[in-house]
Amino acid sequence: MSTETDGQGRIYLPKAVREKYGDKYHIVEYDDRIELVPVADDPLAAVREAAGELRDSSVEEIRDDIEAEANADAEIGDAEERDAER
């Protein structure tokens, strides 16, 4: 999908996009592009929902989970690298 700005710099987002993602967006600037990131109507509720089962976990348990996932990802990356070298 592509669009252009109007004379006042506004961008038109189709109704289907607004219905799916909402009407509020955070603009993220990169060197070569920008991205529109939807902002939840209730950001705190969105964070709580995203946290899910972590809500009742201690900081230490969350840190251990993150470390275990990072180690698993690193092991997968190492295995893929070894496979590519063969």
GROMACS .gro file of C-alpha atoms in nm:
model
   86
    1MET     CA    1   0.000   0.000   0.000
    2SER     CA    2   0.125   0.347  -0.075
    3THR     CA    3  -0.010   0.696  -0.015
    4GLU     CA    4   0.094   1.058  -0.048
    5THR     CA    5   0.070   1.354   0.183
    6ASP     CA    6  -0.175   1.631   0.101
    7GLY     CA    7  -0.085   2.000   0.084
    8GLN     CA    8  -0.081   2.021   0.464
    9GLY     CA    9   0.135   1.711   0.513
   10ARG     CA   10  -0.149   1.477   0.617
   11ILE     CA   11  -0.155   1.110   0.523
   12TYR     CA   12  -0.480   0.934   0.441
   13LEU     CA   13  -0.514   0.589   0.600
   14PRO     CA   14  -0.788   0.368   0.453
   15LYS     CA   15  -1.082   0.279   0.676
   16ALA     CA   16  -0.978  -0.088   0.694
   17VAL     CA   17  -0.637   0.013   0.834
   18ARG     CA   18  -0.793   0.249   1.092
   19GLU     CA   19  -1.041  -0.020   1.197
   20LYS     CA   20  -0.763  -0.275   1.240
   21TYR     CA   21  -0.499  -0.056   1.409
   22GLY     CA   22  -0.688   0.243   1.552
   23ASP     CA   23  -0.649   0.617   1.509
   24LYS     CA   24  -0.338   0.690   1.718
   25TYR     CA   25   0.016   0.621   1.597
   26HIS     CA   26   0.367   0.684   1.716
   27ILE     CA   27   0.601   0.793   1.436
   28VAL     CA   28   0.939   0.616   1.449
   29GLU     CA   29   1.213   0.775   1.240
   30TYR     CA   30   1.502   0.576   1.094
   31ASP     CA   31   1.783   0.690   0.865
   32ASP     CA   32   1.607   0.559   0.554
   33ARG     CA   33   1.237   0.534   0.648
   34ILE     CA   34   0.963   0.606   0.898
   35GLU     CA   35   0.719   0.365   1.058
   36LEU     CA   36   0.376   0.421   1.208
   37VAL     CA   37   0.333   0.217   1.525
   38PRO     CA   38  -0.021   0.188   1.658
   39VAL     CA   39  -0.076   0.327   2.007
   40ALA     CA   40  -0.335   0.149   2.220
   41ASP     CA   41  -0.627   0.353   2.352
   42ASP     CA   42  -0.528   0.234   2.700
   43PRO     CA   43  -0.150   0.172   2.687
   44LEU     CA   44  -0.135   0.044   3.045
   45ALA     CA   45  -0.403  -0.219   2.973
   46ALA     CA   46  -0.209  -0.322   2.660
   47VAL     CA   47   0.109  -0.370   2.865
   48ARG     CA   48  -0.079  -0.574   3.124
   49GLU     CA   49  -0.229  -0.793   2.851
   50ALA     CA   50   0.109  -0.840   2.685
   51ALA     CA   51   0.264  -0.936   3.018
   52GLY     CA   52   0.009  -1.216   3.057
   53GLU     CA   53   0.150  -1.490   3.277
   54LEU     CA   54   0.453  -1.277   3.372
   55ARG     CA   55   0.228  -1.052   3.579
   56ASP     CA   56   0.264  -1.276   3.884
   57SER     CA   57   0.633  -1.357   3.831
   58SER     CA   58   0.919  -1.209   4.027
   59VAL     CA   59   1.187  -0.999   3.858
   60GLU     CA   60   1.432  -1.286   3.906
   61GLU     CA   61   1.197  -1.535   3.735
   62ILE     CA   62   1.145  -1.299   3.442
   63ARG     CA   63   1.521  -1.241   3.413
   64ASP     CA   64   1.586  -1.618   3.420
   65ASP     CA   65   1.324  -1.674   3.147
   66ILE     CA   66   1.479  -1.404   2.928
   67GLU     CA   67   1.828  -1.546   2.978
   68ALA     CA   68   1.711  -1.901   2.898
   69GLU     CA   69   1.537  -1.782   2.580
   70ALA     CA   70   1.846  -1.584   2.472
   71ASN     CA   71   2.066  -1.890   2.529
   72ALA     CA   72   1.828  -2.109   2.328
   73ASP     CA   73   1.828  -1.853   2.044
   74ALA     CA   74   2.209  -1.840   2.052
   75GLU     CA   75   2.232  -2.220   2.034
   76ILE     CA   76   1.998  -2.225   1.733
   77GLY     CA   77   2.208  -1.955   1.566
   78ASP     CA   78   2.528  -2.149   1.635
   79ALA     CA   79   2.378  -2.468   1.490
   80GLU     CA   80   2.259  -2.284   1.178
   81GLU     CA   81   2.605  -2.128   1.135
   82ARG     CA   82   2.772  -2.471   1.162
   83ASP     CA   83   2.527  -2.614   0.908
   84ALA     CA   84   2.600  -2.328   0.667
   85GLU     CA   85   2.975  -2.391   0.693
   86ARG     CA   86   2.934  -2.754   0.583
   0.00000   0.00000   0.00000
